[in-house]
Amino acid sequence: MTSAKLFDKLRSLMEKAEHADNKHIKKLRKVLHKLKDRQKELEQNLAATTDVEKQARIRQEIDVIRLQRSKGAEVYQAIKADRRARKAAKAARN
Amino acid sequence: MLGRILLPSVFLVLAYGFWVSNSFKDISAGVALFLFGMLCMEQGFKAYSGGSLQRLLAASTDRLWKSLTLGIVTTTLMQSSSLVSVITISFLSAELIGLRQGIGIIFGANLGTTTGAWIVAGFGLKVKLAAYALPILVFGVLLLMQASKKLKGVGWILVGIGFLFLGIHYMKEGFSDFSGQIDLTRYAMTGIAGLLVFTLVGMVATVIMQSSHATLTLIITALAASQISYENALALTIGANVGTTVTAVLASIGANINGKRLAAAEVIFKVATGLVALFSLPLLLIAVDTLGAWLGIAPDNHTLKVALFHTLFNLLGIVLMLPLLTALVNRLERLLKEDRSMYDKPRYLSDASLSLPQVALHAVAKETRHLFSNAFTIIAHGVCLRRASIVSDQDLQALIDQRGVPMELDIDQQYERMIKDIYSANIEFLSRAQAEAGPEYSDAYSAIRRSNMDVVSAIKAVKHLRKNLLHYMRSDNLHIRREYNRFRVRIGEALRSLAALRDTEDSVVALLSLDRIRVEMLGGENEAARVADKLIRQGTITSQMATSLLNDGAYVREVIQHLLDMHEELRRAELPFDENSVHDELALRADEIANIARHAGEVR
């Protein structure tokens, strides 16, 4: 195998990985967006209700969503940082 | 509608009958006791299902000749083919043996019962089983009071036999007015007319007396006293042999479909044998004379010849029917089908989808949702909540202080009707689909299999919970009542949350929502444990109540856990391969769930 062919194969593999990465990020963003909407909806409900029991349950759900969102945001930041690092490495190679 | 009119009408007719006739009262009581005896025996045999009796029966009936021998030996010992038929029907109803084995036993019983005529004709003995009814009942009830399941089983069987005998006794008493009128000498006839009339008389006499043994005793006594001719005695014997089927028919009323098939086989055997005997009577008479001479029976000893005739024509029936046994079993299974209109069936599974893994996966996932929907109703009713109350906005917390209203539910019956067929179909479909699909589908299929198993486990946990729940949710002790109502509310809320998830299209979001339900459930569990501790410390509930509360709390946790697992497995199976990781990244760990639940508990 010539070195050109080898580079082509490597590039196609990298593109595949990037494509999967993009799909992953897209799904992650979509889910985080939905969680954010749900949190907003719950916060509005919390402000509107006077029932203590209901308030407690809504707060509990908000706590769950907040923690899930923060975990998602961490993953999102990590993927972004990884991408930036890969881009920087690629630029350095060129 | 018909049921609403029929039952009161039957009650009215019976009440009128009881009022005008003592005989009618005795006969009805006899039938009722007989059927109750059947139920008791079935209950008793169930205690041995899967155990030693099943192994013994399986070993004694795994070959046709063994089934026949079992029938011959047991009937010879018990001297009642009716009783052996009834016991065989209850074996079948309890699914301890199959239809083929059952038919083998009753064929053998028909030969075994002919030994009775030999005993009467030879020794003039008569075994009166009815006299043992009351002592058997006493022994049975004593055994029922024992702790051992096996001894209780024997107790139920003895009580069943006792009631069977008592039932037969009352029926005989009731019919005594009529049987007094059965004077065989009045009907002496010759020729074909005599043959037919005496067959009919023998049949009617046996139906009335509920025992071919009794009729044969009557025949042999009358023959010995020369009140009837030898020819008429043979016809009476044929009639008695056919008439004895009434006991099996009566027993089949309370039996399942296999019991009914067995009773039908018994009727077919007896009627066919009777017809063959009638048509080949001259040949049979020659055979009786020849064989009688060979056995050393004097030519004028008609009583022993009747016994020999009885044995011969039953043997002839067995020889004729045995080659047709498989055809008979197939025909009975085809003709007598179980009424399954009350049974829910799978809706989405089709063999055509098996070769398309993605389609098969979708179909079985939909079927699992169908299964869950049925389980939803059983679980809701199991904790005495209406499905409509759970899916509405009704505040379930309001139930906590109220005295619960029990809902009638037979969980085993509902399981048979709404779960079993769908569950079995799902498991079979999954196995076949997994064999055809590639390894990439293996995880998804396994997840759906677990999901199905979770549904069934949740129902089983509700069954355990229900025993105490029905008692304590109505208790006068407010504290225990409140805790059991809290159990109901927790399960109701879990069901409500899971039902709400059905509208969530995004599987990752739906899976993440399970975390919220887990937090709520753990919070409820913590609160319940805290209150239980407090109640035990304060002594506001008895120690029995406390242990029930702790045990049943575990069942509640089991129900909810299985329901959550079921949804998680199902949603995971439906996720595209690359989306599972998004859920895993965002989902809360067990310690995070516990932290939020604890924090919420502290704030409250």
XYZ file of C-alpha atoms in Angstrom:
698
model
C 0.000 0.000 0.000
C 1.372 3.384 -0.956
C 1.620 6.075 1.676
C -1.045 8.161 -0.181
C -3.515 5.295 0.056
C -2.689 4.812 3.699
C -3.365 8.510 4.410
C -6.663 8.326 2.500
C -7.783 5.355 4.595
C -6.789 7.133 7.787
C -8.643 10.285 6.721
C -11.822 8.352 5.945
C -11.648 6.683 9.358
C -11.187 10.071 11.050
C -14.147 11.467 9.117
C -16.310 8.551 10.201
C -15.385 9.147 13.831
C -16.099 12.864 13.399
C -19.469 12.070 11.839
C -20.391 9.846 14.786
C -19.189 12.607 17.109
C -21.390 15.129 15.338
C -24.410 12.835 15.611
C -23.702 12.295 19.294
C -23.402 16.033 19.947
C -26.555 16.716 17.998
C -28.538 14.176 20.065
C -26.992 15.453 23.293
C -27.959 19.044 22.466
C -31.464 17.961 21.553
C -31.933 16.134 24.843
C -30.411 18.985 26.877
C -32.728 21.393 25.127
C -35.758 19.297 26.022
C -34.617 19.036 29.627
C -34.182 22.807 29.764
C -37.723 23.312 28.445
C -39.086 20.873 31.021
C -37.202 22.663 33.802
C -38.657 26.009 32.736
C -42.134 24.523 32.650
C -41.660 23.097 36.133
C -40.361 26.410 37.489
C -43.476 28.132 36.191
C -45.644 25.461 37.819
C -43.744 25.914 41.072
C -44.429 29.630 41.072
C -48.111 29.033 40.342
C -48.848 26.416 43.022
C -49.442 27.024 46.716
C -49.797 23.383 47.713
C -46.751 22.538 49.827
C -46.764 18.881 48.887
C -46.898 19.679 45.193
C -44.149 22.286 45.572
C -41.906 19.698 47.178
C -42.470 17.227 44.393
C -41.832 19.830 41.692
C -38.619 20.932 43.438
C -37.501 17.341 43.539
C -38.061 16.940 39.809
C -36.221 20.179 39.146
C -33.287 18.881 41.201
C -33.184 15.714 39.079
C -33.280 17.640 35.799
C -30.694 20.156 37.006
C -28.267 17.378 37.865
C -28.883 15.615 34.557
C -28.333 18.868 32.680
C -25.121 19.613 34.520
C -23.820 16.118 33.713
C -24.812 16.650 30.078
C -23.100 20.028 29.976
C -19.892 18.463 31.315
C -19.981 15.806 28.607
C -20.669 18.482 25.997
C -17.709 20.587 27.161
C -15.448 17.529 27.173
C -16.381 16.624 23.589
C -15.829 20.249 22.480
C -12.437 20.367 24.195
C -11.479 17.074 22.565
C -12.451 18.440 19.180
C -10.455 21.609 19.717
C -7.435 19.539 20.714
C -7.802 17.350 17.627
C -8.100 20.394 15.394
C -5.031 21.963 16.967
C -3.056 18.720 16.469
C -4.153 18.573 12.852
C -3.122 22.203 12.282
C 0.262 21.522 13.879
C 0.786 18.516 11.557
C -0.008 20.651 8.501
C -77.925 -10.199 30.802
C -78.716 -13.925 30.572
C -76.523 -14.577 33.612
C -78.435 -11.984 35.606
C -81.751 -13.680 34.891
C -80.535 -17.287 34.947
C -79.066 -17.408 38.444
C -82.109 -15.908 40.253
C -84.362 -18.210 38.179
C -82.353 -21.292 39.208
C -82.521 -20.116 42.839
C -86.315 -19.731 42.608
C -86.801 -23.164 41.018
C -84.573 -24.768 43.639
C -86.335 -22.972 46.509
C -89.700 -24.145 45.173
C -88.375 -27.698 44.776
C -87.034 -27.723 48.358
C -90.403 -26.525 49.616
C -92.537 -29.134 47.851
C -90.278 -32.206 47.886
C -87.941 -33.684 50.450
C -86.565 -36.078 47.842
C -85.692 -33.169 45.600
C -83.920 -31.509 48.531
C -81.866 -34.660 49.172
C -80.957 -35.080 45.502
C -79.921 -31.419 45.143
C -77.924 -31.564 48.366
C -76.283 -34.735 47.058
C -75.269 -33.044 43.805
C -73.965 -30.000 45.693
C -71.942 -32.148 48.130
C -70.618 -34.246 45.262
C -69.423 -31.179 43.346
C -67.915 -29.694 46.495
C -66.086 -32.983 47.037
C -64.670 -32.684 43.525
C -63.396 -29.177 44.267
C -61.795 -30.329 47.527
C -60.051 -33.226 45.792
C -58.736 -30.948 43.056
C -57.413 -28.602 45.737
C -55.719 -31.556 47.448
C -54.093 -32.889 44.306
C -52.777 -29.419 43.498
C -50.662 -29.609 46.658
C -48.789 -32.460 44.980
C -48.407 -30.948 41.538
C -44.748 -30.866 40.650
C -44.039 -33.223 43.515
C -44.005 -36.895 44.346
C -47.564 -37.640 43.216
C -46.892 -36.114 39.814
C -43.719 -38.168 39.458
C -45.564 -41.289 40.584
C -48.411 -40.646 38.176
C -46.026 -39.816 35.358
C -44.146 -43.072 35.964
C -47.362 -45.108 36.253
C -48.945 -43.674 33.111
C -46.037 -43.113 30.717
C -47.075 -46.193 28.685
C -50.613 -47.057 27.723
C -50.442 -50.496 29.308
C -49.352 -48.824 32.560
C -52.353 -46.446 32.491
C -54.660 -49.391 31.846
C -53.112 -51.419 34.669
C -53.388 -48.458 37.049
C -57.090 -48.160 36.180
C -57.704 -51.900 36.618
C -55.838 -52.188 39.936
C -57.213 -49.025 41.577
C -60.801 -49.816 40.572
C -60.477 -53.384 41.809
C -59.222 -52.043 45.147
C -61.760 -49.221 45.448
C -64.629 -51.185 43.881
C -65.937 -48.067 42.180
C -65.183 -47.117 38.598
C -67.134 -43.907 39.144
C -64.794 -42.870 41.928
C -61.720 -43.691 39.834
C -63.204 -41.696 36.943
C -63.898 -38.751 39.239
C -60.366 -38.865 40.702
C -58.906 -39.119 37.196
C -60.932 -36.074 36.125
C -59.576 -34.137 39.085
C -56.014 -35.263 38.176
C -56.614 -33.897 34.716
C -58.102 -30.658 36.007
C -55.030 -30.157 38.186
C -52.901 -30.944 35.079
C -51.132 -33.806 36.829
C -51.697 -36.109 33.860
C -52.588 -35.680 30.184
C -55.801 -36.603 28.394
C -54.294 -39.741 26.801
C -53.143 -41.084 30.150
C -56.519 -40.208 31.684
C -58.390 -42.138 29.016
C -56.041 -45.095 29.551
C -56.891 -45.082 33.258
C -60.657 -44.989 32.729
C -60.490 -47.734 30.114
C -58.677 -49.821 32.706
C -61.235 -48.774 35.343
C -64.010 -50.166 33.161
C -62.379 -53.561 33.278
C -61.482 -53.254 36.964
C -65.073 -52.528 37.905
C -66.188 -55.897 36.542
C -64.450 -57.608 39.449
C -67.355 -56.299 41.573
C -69.795 -58.591 39.800
C -67.428 -61.556 40.417
C -67.250 -60.736 44.109
C -71.024 -60.412 44.411
C -71.746 -63.472 42.308
C -68.962 -65.508 43.897
C -69.041 -64.425 47.524
C -72.219 -62.380 47.866
C -70.171 -59.486 49.288
C -71.025 -55.889 48.884
C -68.582 -53.127 49.701
C -70.435 -50.121 51.116
C -68.134 -47.174 50.612
C -70.734 -44.604 51.698
C -70.529 -45.913 55.273
C -66.965 -44.571 55.431
C -67.893 -41.003 54.451
C -68.103 -39.531 57.957
C -64.921 -41.171 59.375
C -63.038 -40.092 56.247
C -64.297 -36.515 56.736
C -63.103 -36.548 60.357
C -59.612 -37.723 59.330
C -59.568 -35.226 56.484
C -60.478 -32.230 58.645
C -57.836 -33.241 61.219
C -55.206 -33.299 58.491
C -56.413 -29.939 57.155
C -55.421 -28.411 60.472
C -51.795 -29.499 60.090
C -49.092 -27.055 59.090
C -47.484 -29.288 56.468
C -48.609 -28.532 52.933
C -48.469 -32.205 51.978
C -50.607 -33.283 54.940
C -53.061 -30.505 54.152
C -53.187 -31.876 50.594
C -54.041 -35.352 51.924
C -56.640 -33.673 54.156
C -58.293 -31.982 51.175
C -58.301 -35.276 49.241
C -59.919 -37.155 52.168
C -62.459 -34.377 52.728
C -63.174 -34.504 48.991
C -63.690 -38.286 49.044
C -65.856 -37.942 52.166
C -68.064 -35.359 50.481
C -68.229 -37.461 47.301
C -69.518 -40.429 49.294
C -71.867 -38.221 51.260
C -73.130 -36.691 48.004
C -73.751 -40.141 46.508
C -75.468 -41.195 49.737
C -77.833 -38.195 49.644
C -78.582 -38.759 45.976
C -79.434 -42.387 46.716
C -81.616 -41.307 49.645
C -83.391 -38.835 47.436
C -84.016 -41.401 44.800
C -85.085 -44.086 47.291
C -88.743 -43.294 46.607
C -88.193 -44.047 42.966
C -85.893 -47.022 43.431
C -88.553 -48.728 45.542
C -90.592 -48.868 42.387
C -87.874 -50.624 40.408
C -89.259 -54.111 40.529
C -87.499 -56.067 37.822
C -89.997 -58.901 37.739
C -92.657 -56.544 36.445
C -90.749 -56.004 33.233
C -89.936 -59.607 32.223
C -89.769 -59.632 28.412
C -88.149 -61.719 25.715
C -86.687 -61.100 22.245
C -85.208 -57.865 20.889
C -87.859 -55.755 22.640
C -86.882 -57.352 25.960
C -83.227 -56.728 25.227
C -83.769 -53.028 24.513
C -86.228 -52.414 27.336
C -84.013 -54.136 29.906
C -80.944 -52.268 28.708
C -82.886 -49.058 29.236
C -84.115 -50.198 32.651
C -80.557 -51.072 33.676
C -79.411 -47.653 32.528
C -82.150 -45.753 34.366
C -81.661 -47.827 37.525
C -77.933 -47.034 37.553
C -78.510 -43.330 36.913
C -80.931 -43.307 39.836
C -78.765 -45.350 42.170
C -75.529 -43.713 41.091
C -73.742 -47.055 41.139
C -73.446 -49.816 38.555
C -72.214 -51.958 41.422
C -75.561 -51.551 43.200
C -77.487 -52.309 40.011
C -75.382 -55.413 39.359
C -76.020 -56.603 42.905
C -79.725 -56.131 42.247
C -79.464 -58.011 38.932
C -77.509 -60.923 40.359
C -79.835 -61.185 43.375
C -82.898 -61.119 41.121
C -81.302 -63.674 38.804
C -80.416 -65.951 41.697
C -84.062 -65.714 42.843
C -85.197 -66.482 39.263
C -87.123 -63.224 39.137
C -85.547 -62.348 35.799
C -84.315 -64.448 32.932
C -80.628 -64.895 32.120
C -81.143 -63.033 28.824
C -82.804 -60.055 30.596
C -80.000 -60.036 33.175
C -77.413 -59.643 30.419
C -79.351 -56.718 28.928
C -79.609 -55.110 32.367
C -75.846 -55.504 32.795
C -75.235 -53.694 29.495
C -77.600 -50.901 30.601
C -75.942 -50.614 34.005
C -72.564 -50.326 32.329
C -73.782 -47.381 30.213
C -75.760 -45.722 33.018
C -72.739 -45.439 35.296
C -71.286 -42.694 33.046
C -73.620 -40.212 34.704
C -71.183 -39.859 37.642
C -68.326 -38.878 35.321
C -70.596 -36.442 33.477
C -71.629 -34.902 36.788
C -68.008 -34.639 37.894
C -67.031 -32.949 34.648
C -69.357 -29.988 35.401
C -66.842 -28.491 37.799
C -63.794 -29.638 35.826
C -61.752 -27.826 33.221
C -61.904 -28.608 29.525
C -59.663 -31.670 29.815
C -61.933 -33.074 32.509
C -64.893 -32.563 30.184
C -63.012 -34.319 27.375
C -62.300 -37.261 29.652
C -65.965 -37.493 30.657
C -66.875 -37.431 26.957
C -64.358 -40.233 26.310
C -65.950 -42.239 29.116
C -69.430 -41.743 27.633
C -68.195 -42.664 24.123
C -66.470 -45.788 25.465
C -69.477 -46.977 27.439
C -72.032 -46.256 24.724
C -69.856 -47.821 21.999
C -69.167 -50.875 24.168
C -72.871 -51.158 25.002
C -73.861 -50.997 21.325
C -71.237 -53.577 20.321
C -72.402 -55.849 23.143
C -76.042 -55.522 22.065
C -75.298 -56.264 18.421
C -72.948 -59.138 19.106
C -74.897 -60.654 21.989
C -75.278 -64.113 20.411
C -71.524 -64.290 19.791
C -70.773 -63.078 23.296
C -73.075 -65.716 24.739
C -71.157 -68.424 22.878
C -67.904 -66.957 24.182
C -69.306 -66.896 27.740
C -70.408 -70.537 27.496
C -67.075 -71.668 26.058
C -64.939 -69.688 28.451
C -67.269 -70.566 31.362
C -66.835 -74.268 30.646
C -63.069 -73.776 30.438
C -63.082 -71.937 33.781
C -65.200 -74.654 35.374
C -68.381 -72.617 35.744
C -71.431 -74.861 35.771
C -73.722 -74.319 32.749
C -76.636 -73.370 35.042
C -74.610 -71.008 37.214
C -76.049 -67.897 35.571
C -74.853 -65.467 38.208
C -71.187 -66.207 37.553
C -71.919 -66.216 33.827
C -73.310 -62.662 34.149
C -70.061 -61.647 35.864
C -68.069 -63.292 33.074
C -70.237 -61.572 30.464
C -69.658 -58.209 32.185
C -65.893 -58.737 32.074
C -65.902 -60.031 28.506
C -67.821 -57.210 26.915
C -65.782 -54.539 28.727
C -62.641 -56.294 27.525
C -64.097 -56.330 24.035
C -64.740 -52.578 24.337
C -61.106 -51.944 25.328
C -59.807 -54.125 22.473
C -62.002 -52.245 20.008
C -61.304 -48.742 21.354
C -57.557 -48.935 21.976
C -56.530 -48.714 18.297
C -58.770 -45.636 18.026
C -57.286 -43.935 21.085
C -55.123 -41.375 19.259
C -57.971 -40.524 16.890
C -60.325 -40.211 19.865
C -57.954 -37.842 21.702
C -57.502 -35.702 18.559
C -61.219 -35.610 17.859
C -62.068 -34.666 21.458
C -59.464 -31.906 21.442
C -60.900 -30.558 18.216
C -64.542 -30.808 19.186
C -64.345 -29.689 22.795
C -62.446 -26.450 22.774
C -61.928 -24.158 25.692
C -63.996 -20.999 25.574
C -61.167 -18.500 25.247
C -63.303 -15.491 24.352
C -62.438 -14.121 27.803
C -58.712 -14.549 27.155
C -56.684 -11.702 25.708
C -54.504 -12.649 22.776
C -51.331 -11.207 21.260
C -52.149 -8.536 18.690
C -48.908 -7.577 16.981
C -46.878 -10.755 16.562
C -46.714 -12.368 13.154
C -44.447 -15.025 11.691
C -43.941 -12.824 8.630
C -41.986 -10.274 10.691
C -39.528 -12.865 12.039
C -37.182 -12.549 9.063
C -37.001 -8.735 9.472
C -35.237 -8.156 12.815
C -36.124 -4.455 13.119
C -39.799 -5.138 12.374
C -39.839 -8.127 14.736
C -38.280 -5.967 17.453
C -40.896 -3.278 16.954
C -43.716 -5.861 17.001
C -42.596 -7.563 20.205
C -41.987 -4.179 21.881
C -45.580 -3.202 21.043
C -46.811 -6.523 22.356
C -44.879 -5.942 25.592
C -46.672 -2.579 25.934
C -49.938 -4.450 25.447
C -48.866 -6.854 28.198
C -48.021 -3.918 30.470
C -51.399 -2.322 29.782
C -53.123 -5.509 31.004
C -50.748 -5.769 33.961
C -51.546 -2.110 34.785
C -55.213 -3.024 35.348
C -54.396 -6.124 37.420
C -51.883 -4.232 39.586
C -54.240 -1.259 40.037
C -57.151 -3.505 40.999
C -54.777 -5.585 43.128
C -54.247 -2.537 45.348
C -57.929 -1.610 45.066
C -57.525 1.393 42.794
C -59.493 1.986 39.633
C -57.552 2.395 36.410
C -59.583 5.536 35.688
C -58.546 7.098 39.029
C -54.881 6.503 38.247
C -54.876 7.989 34.758
C -57.016 10.970 35.845
C -55.881 14.002 37.877
C -57.489 12.665 41.055
C -55.379 13.360 44.123
C -54.373 9.893 45.298
C -52.985 11.291 48.575
C -56.578 11.961 49.616
C -57.027 8.187 49.979
C -54.511 7.898 52.791
C -56.848 8.518 55.755
C -59.881 6.834 54.230
C -61.057 3.323 54.918
C -60.226 1.383 51.740
C -62.967 -0.189 49.675
C -61.915 -3.697 48.597
C -62.125 -4.584 44.928
C -63.002 -8.137 44.038
C -60.204 -9.693 42.028
C -58.939 -13.188 41.390
C -55.339 -12.437 40.408
C -54.660 -16.022 39.256
C -57.702 -16.000 37.023
C -56.874 -12.554 35.627
C -53.302 -13.697 35.037
C -54.627 -16.660 33.031
C -56.960 -14.448 31.047
C -54.953 -11.288 30.444
C -51.300 -12.167 30.801
C -50.425 -15.809 30.249
C -51.168 -16.158 26.527
C -49.487 -12.865 25.608
C -46.479 -13.523 27.853
C -45.995 -17.027 26.440
C -46.364 -15.760 22.872
C -43.813 -12.990 23.522
C -41.237 -15.358 24.987
C -41.655 -17.812 22.128
C -41.514 -15.042 19.519
C -38.371 -13.573 21.106
C -36.594 -16.935 21.007
C -37.469 -17.463 17.360
C -36.639 -13.880 16.363
C -33.299 -13.995 18.202
C -32.360 -17.178 16.330
C -32.987 -15.465 13.002
C -31.488 -12.020 13.749
C -27.834 -11.025 13.770
C -25.801 -10.678 16.997
C -26.276 -6.877 16.949
C -29.913 -7.436 17.973
C -29.073 -9.827 20.777
C -28.978 -7.155 23.527
C -32.275 -5.626 22.431
C -34.088 -8.964 22.374
C -32.652 -9.928 25.761
C -33.781 -6.573 27.178
C -37.342 -7.148 25.959
C -37.347 -10.659 27.403
C -36.326 -9.221 30.795
C -38.974 -6.546 30.395
C -41.664 -9.217 29.969
C -40.375 -11.107 32.988
C -40.503 -7.903 35.047
C -44.197 -7.471 34.229
C -44.958 -10.957 35.534
C -42.802 -10.480 38.640
C -44.621 -7.226 39.453
C -47.978 -9.013 39.314
C -46.689 -11.788 41.566
C -45.476 -9.250 44.131
C -48.919 -7.577 44.100
C -50.500 -10.963 44.744
C -48.384 -11.364 47.896
C -49.054 -7.793 49.004
C -52.818 -8.044 48.499
C -53.403 -10.585 51.288
C -52.592 -8.147 54.117
C -53.543 -5.046 52.192
C -57.205 -6.092 51.958
C -57.208 -6.604 55.710
C -55.292 -3.583 56.946
C -56.583 -0.901 54.562
C -59.940 -1.327 56.365
C -58.472 -1.683 59.835
C -59.885 0.247 62.768
C -56.302 1.126 63.676
C -55.808 4.433 61.847
C -51.984 4.150 61.891
C -51.739 0.808 60.132
C -54.573 1.734 57.780
C -52.734 4.897 56.797
C -49.512 2.999 56.067
C -51.251 0.427 53.884
C -53.077 3.212 52.072
C -49.686 4.845 51.564
C -48.580 1.598 49.867
C -51.566 1.845 47.551
C -50.823 5.481 46.772
C -47.147 4.755 46.062
C -48.027 2.026 43.583
C -50.797 4.157 42.074
C -48.420 7.084 41.606
C -45.752 4.869 40.046
C -48.330 3.558 37.591
C -49.509 7.105 36.879
C -45.980 8.353 36.206
C -45.244 5.396 33.934
C -48.516 5.860 32.052
C -47.626 9.518 31.501
C -44.312 8.458 29.962
C -46.170 6.722 27.160
C -46.664 10.105 25.480
C -42.932 10.886 25.592
C -41.728 10.132 22.095
C -38.015 10.656 22.710
C -36.775 7.435 24.310
C -33.728 9.125 25.895
C -35.929 11.739 27.576
C -38.346 8.985 28.674
C -35.466 6.993 30.138
C -34.184 10.068 31.975
C -37.667 10.625 33.389
C -37.362 7.262 35.123
C -34.731 8.883 37.368
C -37.353 11.289 38.655
C -39.738 8.391 39.399
C -36.900 6.522 41.122
C -36.224 9.529 43.358
C -39.921 9.819 44.224
C -40.198 6.126 44.987
C -37.070 6.087 47.105
C -38.380 9.132 48.972
C -41.665 7.298 49.600
C -39.798 4.235 50.741
C -37.622 6.220 53.161
C -40.660 7.972 54.561
C -42.526 4.652 54.976
C -39.541 3.105 56.794
C -39.244 6.146 59.057
C -42.968 6.073 59.953
C -42.899 2.293 60.492
C -39.986 2.683 62.941
C -41.847 5.433 64.752
C -45.054 3.399 65.013
C -43.171 0.379 66.324
C -41.328 2.532 68.904
C -44.545 4.203 70.050
C -46.385 0.881 70.220
C -49.299 2.224 68.197
C -49.270 -0.932 66.083
C -48.909 -4.532 67.269
C -45.765 -6.551 66.551
C -47.739 -8.646 63.994
C -48.794 -5.440 62.232
C -45.204 -4.221 62.294
C -43.804 -7.363 60.682
C -46.567 -7.337 58.071
C -45.796 -3.689 57.367
C -42.093 -4.376 56.892
C -42.647 -7.453 54.709
C -45.292 -5.778 52.610
C -43.121 -2.683 52.258
C -40.616 -4.967 50.549
C -43.337 -6.200 48.181
C -44.275 -2.614 47.324
C -40.617 -1.872 46.556
C -40.499 -5.026 44.415
C -43.610 -4.036 42.434
C -42.303 -0.544 41.701
C -38.768 -1.732 40.970
C -40.015 -4.321 38.463
C -42.248 -1.753 36.778
C -39.371 0.720 36.458
C -36.995 -1.980 35.211
C -39.596 -3.126 32.729
C -39.838 0.370 31.246
C -36.100 0.882 31.243
C -35.423 -2.406 29.435
C -38.143 -1.747 26.897
C -37.038 1.813 26.125
C -33.396 0.739 25.903
C -34.303 -2.001 23.426
C -35.985 0.594 21.234
C -33.098 3.076 21.317
C -30.942 3.327 18.185
C -27.524 1.792 18.878
C -25.747 5.173 19.119
C -28.239 6.831 21.489
C -27.725 4.540 24.470
C -24.527 6.406 25.321
C -26.353 9.781 25.585
C -28.668 8.310 28.199
C -25.795 6.673 30.086
C -23.945 10.005 30.238
C -26.892 11.929 31.685
C -28.637 9.306 33.823
C -28.234 9.612 37.591
C -26.240 7.073 39.553
C -27.808 5.271 42.518
C -25.950 7.530 45.008
C -27.150 10.675 43.213
C -30.743 9.418 43.334
C -30.361 8.608 47.031
C -28.918 12.096 47.740
C -31.802 13.919 46.096
C -34.377 11.677 47.820
C -32.706 12.243 51.202
C -32.447 16.013 50.664
C -36.136 16.199 49.674
C -37.059 14.203 52.785
C -35.118 16.642 55.017
C -36.783 19.686 53.432
C -40.229 18.130 54.059
